[in-house]
CSV table of C-alpha atoms and ligand atoms in Angstrom, one decimal:
chain,number,residue,atom,x,y,z
A,1,UNK,CA,-93.6,51.2,48.8
A,2,UNK,CA,-94.0,54.9,48.1
A,3,UNK,CA,-92.4,57.3,50.5
A,4,UNK,CA,-94.7,59.9,51.9
A,5,UNK,CA,-93.6,62.7,49.5
A,6,UNK,CA,-94.0,60.4,46.5
A,7,UNK,CA,-97.8,60.3,47.0
A,8,UNK,CA,-98.1,64.0,46.4
A,9,UNK,CA,-98.6,65.3,42.9
A,10,UNK,CA,-97.9,68.9,44.0
A,11,UNK,CA,-95.1,70.2,46.1
A,12,UNK,CA,-95.9,70.2,49.8
A,13,UNK,CA,-95.4,74.0,50.1
A,14,UNK,CA,-96.0,76.2,47.1
A,15,UNK,CA,-94.6,79.4,48.4
A,16,UNK,CA,-91.8,79.8,45.9
A,17,UNK,CA,-92.2,81.8,42.8
A,18,UNK,CA,-89.5,82.8,40.3
A,19,UNK,CA,-89.1,86.2,41.9
A,20,UNK,CA,-87.3,84.6,44.8
A,21,UNK,CA,-84.6,83.6,42.4
A,22,UNK,CA,-84.3,80.0,43.4
A,23,UNK,CA,-86.6,77.0,43.9
A,24,UNK,CA,-85.5,75.0,47.0
A,25,UNK,CA,-84.8,71.3,46.2
A,26,UNK,CA,-86.3,68.3,48.0
A,27,UNK,CA,-88.4,70.6,50.1
A,28,UNK,CA,-91.0,68.1,51.3
A,29,UNK,CA,-88.3,65.6,52.1
A,30,UNK,CA,-86.3,68.2,54.1
A,31,UNK,CA,-89.4,69.0,56.2
A,32,UNK,CA,-90.3,65.3,56.6
A,33,UNK,CA,-86.9,64.0,57.5
A,34,UNK,CA,-85.5,66.9,59.6
A,35,UNK,CA,-88.9,67.2,61.3
A,36,UNK,CA,-88.6,70.7,62.8
A,37,UNK,CA,-91.0,71.2,65.7
A,38,UNK,CA,-92.6,74.3,67.4
A,39,UNK,CA,-90.0,76.0,69.5
A,40,UNK,CA,-87.0,74.4,67.9
A,41,UNK,CA,-83.7,76.1,67.4
A,42,UNK,CA,-82.6,75.5,63.8
A,43,UNK,CA,-79.5,76.3,61.9
A,44,UNK,CA,-79.6,76.8,58.1
A,45,UNK,CA,-76.0,76.9,57.1
A,46,UNK,CA,-76.8,78.0,53.5
A,47,UNK,CA,-79.8,80.3,53.8
A,48,UNK,CA,-79.6,81.4,50.2
A,49,UNK,CA,-82.9,82.9,49.1
A,50,UNK,CA,-84.6,81.5,52.2
A,51,UNK,CA,-86.8,78.9,50.5
A,52,UNK,CA,-86.0,76.0,52.9
A,53,UNK,CA,-85.8,78.4,55.8
A,54,UNK,CA,-89.3,79.7,55.2
A,55,UNK,CA,-90.8,76.3,55.3
A,56,UNK,CA,-88.8,75.5,58.5
A,57,UNK,CA,-90.0,78.9,60.0
A,58,UNK,CA,-93.6,77.8,59.5
A,59,UNK,CA,-92.9,74.7,61.5
A,60,UNK,CA,-91.0,76.1,64.4
A,61,UNK,CA,-93.3,79.1,64.8
A,62,UNK,CA,-92.9,82.2,67.0
A,63,UNK,CA,-91.3,80.3,69.8
A,64,UNK,CA,-88.6,78.9,67.6
A,65,UNK,CA,-85.2,80.4,66.6
A,66,UNK,CA,-83.8,80.4,63.1
A,67,UNK,CA,-80.1,80.9,62.7
A,68,UNK,CA,-79.0,81.5,59.1
A,69,UNK,CA,-75.6,81.7,57.5
A,70,UNK,CA,-74.4,82.6,54.0
A,71,UNK,CA,-71.2,83.8,52.5
A,72,UNK,CA,-73.0,85.9,49.9
A,73,UNK,CA,-74.1,89.2,51.4
A,74,UNK,CA,-76.8,89.7,48.7
A,75,UNK,CA,-78.5,86.4,49.3
A,76,UNK,CA,-78.2,86.9,53.1
A,77,UNK,CA,-80.0,90.2,53.0
A,78,UNK,CA,-82.6,88.9,50.6
A,79,UNK,CA,-83.3,86.0,53.0
A,80,UNK,CA,-83.3,88.4,56.0
A,81,UNK,CA,-86.1,90.5,54.4
A,82,UNK,CA,-88.0,87.5,53.3
A,83,UNK,CA,-87.9,85.9,56.7
A,84,UNK,CA,-88.0,88.7,59.2
A,85,UNK,CA,-91.8,88.5,59.7
A,86,UNK,CA,-92.1,84.8,59.3
A,87,UNK,CA,-92.5,84.1,63.0
A,88,UNK,CA,-89.4,82.8,64.7
A,89,UNK,CA,-86.6,84.8,66.1
A,90,UNK,CA,-84.1,85.2,63.2
A,91,UNK,CA,-80.4,85.5,63.7
A,92,UNK,CA,-78.4,85.8,60.5
A,93,UNK,CA,-74.7,86.0,60.0
A,94,UNK,CA,-72.6,86.6,56.9
A,95,UNK,CA,-70.3,83.7,57.6
A,96,UNK,CA,-68.8,80.6,56.1
A,97,UNK,CA,-70.2,77.4,57.6
A,98,UNK,CA,-66.6,76.1,57.8
A,99,UNK,CA,-66.4,78.5,60.8
A,100,UNK,CA,-69.6,77.1,62.4
A,101,UNK,CA,-68.2,76.7,65.9
A,102,UNK,CA,-66.7,80.2,66.0
A,103,UNK,CA,-70.0,81.8,64.9
A,104,UNK,CA,-72.2,79.8,67.2
A,105,UNK,CA,-69.9,80.3,70.2
A,106,UNK,CA,-69.7,84.1,69.6
A,107,UNK,CA,-73.5,84.3,69.1
A,108,UNK,CA,-74.0,82.2,72.3
A,109,UNK,CA,-76.2,79.7,70.4
A,110,UNK,CA,-76.8,76.6,72.5
A,111,UNK,CA,-77.5,73.1,71.2
A,112,UNK,CA,-79.5,72.9,68.0
A,113,UNK,CA,-82.5,70.7,67.1
A,114,UNK,CA,-81.8,70.8,63.3
A,115,UNK,CA,-78.9,71.6,61.0
A,116,UNK,CA,-79.4,72.0,57.3
A,117,UNK,CA,-76.8,72.6,54.6
A,118,UNK,CA,-77.9,72.9,50.9
A,119,UNK,CA,-74.6,73.0,49.2
A,120,UNK,CA,-73.5,74.9,46.1
A,121,UNK,CA,-75.1,77.9,44.5
A,122,UNK,CA,-78.6,79.3,44.1
A,123,UNK,CA,-80.1,79.9,40.7
A,124,UNK,CA,-80.0,83.7,40.9
A,125,UNK,CA,-76.2,83.4,41.6
A,126,UNK,CA,-75.7,81.4,38.5
A,127,UNK,CA,-77.8,83.8,36.4
A,128,UNK,CA,-76.2,87.0,37.8
A,129,UNK,CA,-73.2,88.1,35.7
A,130,UNK,CA,-71.7,89.6,38.8
A,131,UNK,CA,-70.7,86.2,40.1
A,132,UNK,CA,-69.3,85.0,36.7
A,133,UNK,CA,-70.6,81.5,37.2
A,134,UNK,CA,-72.4,80.9,34.0
A,135,UNK,CA,-71.2,79.9,30.6
A,136,UNK,CA,-74.5,81.0,29.1
A,137,UNK,CA,-74.4,84.6,30.6
A,138,UNK,CA,-71.2,86.5,29.8
A,139,UNK,CA,-69.6,88.2,32.8
A,140,UNK,CA,-66.2,88.7,34.5
A,141,UNK,CA,-64.5,85.4,35.2
A,142,UNK,CA,-64.9,85.6,39.0
A,143,UNK,CA,-66.9,82.8,40.6
A,144,UNK,CA,-66.4,84.0,44.2
A,145,UNK,CA,-69.6,83.5,46.3
A,146,UNK,CA,-67.9,85.3,49.1
A,147,UNK,CA,-66.6,88.7,47.8
A,148,UNK,CA,-63.9,88.7,50.5
A,149,UNK,CA,-62.1,85.7,49.0
A,150,UNK,CA,-58.9,86.9,47.3
A,151,UNK,CA,-58.6,84.5,44.4
A,152,UNK,CA,-60.9,84.5,41.4
A,153,UNK,CA,-61.4,82.0,38.6
A,154,UNK,CA,-59.5,84.3,36.3
A,155,UNK,CA,-56.5,84.3,38.6
A,156,UNK,CA,-56.6,80.5,38.5
A,157,UNK,CA,-56.9,80.0,34.7
A,158,UNK,CA,-54.3,82.7,34.0
A,159,UNK,CA,-51.7,81.7,36.6
A,160,UNK,CA,-51.9,78.1,37.7
A,161,UNK,CA,-49.3,75.8,36.3
A,162,UNK,CA,-50.8,73.6,33.5
A,163,UNK,CA,-50.6,70.4,35.6
A,164,UNK,CA,-52.3,71.9,38.6
A,165,UNK,CA,-55.1,73.3,36.4
A,166,UNK,CA,-55.6,69.9,34.8
A,167,UNK,CA,-55.8,68.3,38.3
A,168,UNK,CA,-58.4,70.8,39.5
A,169,UNK,CA,-60.6,70.0,36.4
A,170,UNK,CA,-60.1,66.3,36.9
A,171,UNK,CA,-60.5,66.1,40.7
A,172,UNK,CA,-63.4,68.6,41.1
A,173,UNK,CA,-65.2,68.1,37.8
A,174,UNK,CA,-64.5,64.5,36.8
A,175,UNK,CA,-63.4,66.0,33.5
A,176,UNK,CA,-61.8,63.4,31.4
A,177,UNK,CA,-60.4,65.9,28.9
A,178,UNK,CA,-58.8,67.8,31.8
A,179,UNK,CA,-55.3,67.7,30.3
A,180,UNK,CA,-56.5,68.8,26.8
A,181,UNK,CA,-58.4,71.7,28.3
A,182,UNK,CA,-55.5,72.8,30.5
A,183,UNK,CA,-53.2,72.8,27.5
A,184,UNK,CA,-55.6,74.9,25.5
A,185,UNK,CA,-56.1,77.5,28.3
A,186,UNK,CA,-52.3,77.8,28.9
A,187,UNK,CA,-51.7,78.3,25.2
A,188,UNK,CA,-54.4,80.9,24.9
A,189,UNK,CA,-53.3,82.9,28.0
A,190,UNK,CA,-49.8,83.4,26.5
A,191,UNK,CA,-51.5,85.6,23.8
A,192,UNK,CA,-54.1,87.3,26.0
A,193,UNK,CA,-55.4,86.9,29.5
A,194,UNK,CA,-58.7,85.0,29.8
A,195,UNK,CA,-61.0,87.4,31.6
A,196,UNK,CA,-64.7,86.6,30.8
A,197,UNK,CA,-66.9,83.5,31.2
A,198,UNK,CA,-67.7,83.6,27.5
A,199,UNK,CA,-64.0,83.5,26.6
A,200,UNK,CA,-63.4,80.5,28.9
A,201,UNK,CA,-66.5,78.7,27.6
A,202,UNK,CA,-65.5,79.2,24.0
A,203,UNK,CA,-61.9,78.0,24.6
A,204,UNK,CA,-63.2,74.8,26.4
A,205,UNK,CA,-65.7,74.1,23.6
A,206,UNK,CA,-63.1,74.7,21.0
A,207,UNK,CA,-60.9,71.8,22.1
A,208,UNK,CA,-63.7,69.2,22.9
A,209,UNK,CA,-65.8,67.0,20.7
A,210,UNK,CA,-69.1,68.7,19.8
A,211,UNK,CA,-71.9,68.0,22.3
A,212,UNK,CA,-74.8,65.9,21.0
A,213,UNK,CA,-78.1,67.9,21.0
A,214,UNK,CA,-79.7,67.7,24.4
A,215,UNK,CA,-76.4,66.8,26.1
A,216,UNK,CA,-74.9,69.0,28.7
A,217,UNK,CA,-72.7,71.9,27.5
A,218,UNK,CA,-69.0,70.7,27.2
A,219,UNK,CA,-68.0,73.6,29.4
A,220,UNK,CA,-70.2,72.5,32.4
A,221,UNK,CA,-67.6,70.4,34.2
A,222,UNK,CA,-64.8,73.0,33.8
A,223,UNK,CA,-67.1,75.7,35.3
A,224,UNK,CA,-68.1,73.5,38.2
A,225,UNK,CA,-64.6,72.4,38.9
A,226,UNK,CA,-63.3,76.0,39.0
A,227,UNK,CA,-66.1,77.2,41.1
A,228,UNK,CA,-65.5,74.5,43.7
A,229,UNK,CA,-61.8,75.4,43.8
A,230,UNK,CA,-62.3,79.1,44.0
A,231,UNK,CA,-64.7,78.7,46.9
A,232,UNK,CA,-62.9,75.8,48.7
A,233,UNK,CA,-66.1,73.9,48.6
A,234,UNK,CA,-64.8,70.4,49.6
A,235,UNK,CA,-62.6,71.9,52.3
A,236,UNK,CA,-65.6,73.9,53.8
A,237,UNK,CA,-67.7,70.8,53.8
A,238,UNK,CA,-65.0,68.8,55.6
A,239,UNK,CA,-64.8,71.5,58.3
A,240,UNK,CA,-68.6,71.6,58.6
A,241,UNK,CA,-68.7,67.8,59.1
A,242,UNK,CA,-66.0,68.0,61.8
A,243,UNK,CA,-67.8,70.7,63.7
A,244,UNK,CA,-71.5,69.9,63.4
A,245,UNK,CA,-72.0,66.9,65.7
A,246,UNK,CA,-71.1,68.8,68.9
A,247,UNK,CA,-73.7,71.5,68.2
A,248,UNK,CA,-76.7,69.1,68.0
A,249,UNK,CA,-78.8,68.3,71.0
A,250,UNK,CA,-79.6,64.6,71.7
A,251,UNK,CA,-82.3,63.6,69.1
A,252,UNK,CA,-81.2,66.5,66.9
A,253,UNK,CA,-81.0,66.0,63.1
A,254,UNK,CA,-78.6,67.0,60.4
A,255,UNK,CA,-79.4,67.0,56.7
A,256,UNK,CA,-77.0,67.8,53.9
A,257,UNK,CA,-78.0,68.2,50.3
A,258,UNK,CA,-75.1,67.9,47.8
A,259,UNK,CA,-74.8,68.1,44.0
A,260,UNK,CA,-71.4,66.5,43.4
A,261,UNK,CA,-70.2,63.0,43.9
A,262,UNK,CA,-67.1,64.2,45.9
A,263,UNK,CA,-69.4,66.0,48.3
A,264,UNK,CA,-71.8,63.1,48.7
A,265,UNK,CA,-68.9,60.8,49.4
A,266,UNK,CA,-67.7,63.1,52.3
A,267,UNK,CA,-71.1,63.2,53.8
A,268,UNK,CA,-71.7,59.5,53.5
A,269,UNK,CA,-68.3,58.7,55.1
A,270,UNK,CA,-68.8,61.2,58.0
A,271,UNK,CA,-72.3,59.9,58.8
A,272,UNK,CA,-71.0,56.3,58.7
A,273,UNK,CA,-68.2,57.2,61.2
A,274,UNK,CA,-70.7,59.0,63.5
A,275,UNK,CA,-73.0,55.9,63.4
A,276,UNK,CA,-70.0,53.5,64.0
A,277,UNK,CA,-69.0,55.3,67.2
A,278,UNK,CA,-72.5,55.1,68.5
A,279,UNK,CA,-73.4,58.8,68.4
A,280,UNK,CA,-75.8,58.9,65.5
A,281,UNK,CA,-78.4,56.9,63.5
A,282,UNK,CA,-78.3,57.4,59.8
A,283,UNK,CA,-82.0,58.0,58.6
A,284,UNK,CA,-81.2,57.6,54.9
A,285,UNK,CA,-79.4,54.3,54.2
A,286,UNK,CA,-79.5,55.5,50.5
A,287,UNK,CA,-79.5,59.2,49.6
A,288,UNK,CA,-82.8,60.8,49.0
A,289,UNK,CA,-83.1,62.0,45.4
A,290,UNK,CA,-85.8,64.2,43.7
A,291,UNK,CA,-88.9,62.6,42.2
A,292,UNK,CA,-89.4,62.5,38.4
A,293,UNK,CA,-91.9,65.3,38.9
A,294,UNK,CA,-89.4,67.5,40.7
A,295,UNK,CA,-86.7,66.9,38.1
A,296,UNK,CA,-89.1,67.8,35.3
A,297,UNK,CA,-90.2,71.0,37.0
A,298,UNK,CA,-86.8,72.0,38.3
A,299,UNK,CA,-84.0,70.5,36.2
A,300,UNK,CA,-81.4,72.0,38.5
A,301,UNK,CA,-82.6,69.5,41.2
A,302,UNK,CA,-81.4,66.5,39.0
A,303,UNK,CA,-78.1,65.9,40.7
A,304,UNK,CA,-79.3,66.6,44.3
A,305,UNK,CA,-78.7,64.0,47.0
A,306,UNK,CA,-79.7,64.4,50.6
A,307,UNK,CA,-78.5,62.4,53.6
A,308,UNK,CA,-79.9,62.8,57.1
A,309,UNK,CA,-78.5,61.6,60.4
A,310,UNK,CA,-80.0,61.8,63.9
A,311,UNK,CA,-78.1,62.1,67.1
A,312,UNK,CA,-79.0,59.3,69.6
A,313,UNK,CA,-80.7,60.2,72.8
A,314,UNK,CA,-78.2,59.8,75.7
B,1,LIG,C1,-78.2,76.1,47.0
B,1,LIG,S1,-78.1,77.7,47.7
B,1,LIG,C2,-79.2,77.5,49.1
B,1,LIG,C3,-80.6,77.8,48.8
B,1,LIG,C4,-81.5,77.8,50.0
B,1,LIG,N1,-81.6,76.5,50.6
B,1,LIG,C5,-82.9,78.3,49.5
B,1,LIG,O1,-83.9,77.5,49.7
B,1,LIG,O2,-83.0,79.4,49.1
B,1,LIG,C6,-76.5,77.7,48.5
B,1,LIG,C7,-76.2,78.9,49.3
B,1,LIG,O3,-75.1,78.6,50.1
B,1,LIG,C8,-74.2,79.7,50.1
B,1,LIG,N2,-72.9,79.1,50.4
B,1,LIG,C9,-72.1,78.3,49.6
B,1,LIG,N3,-71.0,77.9,50.3
B,1,LIG,C10,-71.2,78.4,51.6
B,1,LIG,C11,-70.4,78.3,52.8
B,1,LIG,N4,-69.2,77.6,52.8
B,1,LIG,N5,-70.8,78.9,53.9
B,1,LIG,C12,-72.0,79.6,53.9
B,1,LIG,N6,-72.8,79.8,52.8
B,1,LIG,C13,-72.4,79.1,51.7
B,1,LIG,C14,-74.3,80.3,48.7
B,1,LIG,O4,-73.9,81.6,48.7
B,1,LIG,C15,-75.8,80.1,48.4
B,1,LIG,O5,-76.5,81.2,48.8
């Protein structure tokens, strides 16, 4: 049986153009499963370029409230401008979703109808050399989404002990050549510090088998693993999952979109625990993944998985 969004040949909402810097993934599924209603109070933990938020804003209307968080001040201010006339009351905070409870308590936000987190990075962040996230655009080896973090990717590749570096690549990036890459980086940094994304990508490629044409770049996993470590991504998600249930109202829904097997595992386990103690129903027994059509039009969506849970009515 086809799910509702699989009937559609076109995206439900065609409001995103490249000038917004990012195409929101699984957009019709987010709207369908999180079901924002007029007047709802909704939290978007990762407002990014505001793509999901704009579609949610249309649903909750002028009587609704949209609370938005992002650690990246540039994305936050872009989203603020994009959303300020969209209808709902908008309350935006430059904050890490790991500190959800603190932010919501200080802002005196009561119970929420919907919580959304679309993890990872937006396309414009990957493409901007400022963030140093991309192996195809040279830039300083930084990778911090939050400019206030004190440790960059360059600090890590130039100072971590070889074994720790290998563990980071293996645990966060599922990189089976983690030891070989760590050895290469440690040898290279004895001669000269590794300071740019191009240098790092070149060193990784130099010690791995050549990629088949059409295969992913051999540096992909290293870059993902370092980014996750620099930004504490798994730790932040763990904190979000601890805090989120107490902020939902009965019947409220939470949706998390992840792009990494370690993240999806954390979400799956947390939702299972919430269901087991009777507080939640899991609405997605299997994660929701993009249609072929979406993957073809937005290759970045390929690894996306969304899980949704609903708090039971008392
Ligand atoms: C995939 S993008 C979100 C895109 C957004 N849904 C849209 O439609 O434009 C992820 C965003 O989350 C932000 N982010 C990542 N980790 C975060 C965290 N721990 N707390 C708050 N924001 C975070 C990133 O800076 C980025 O802007």
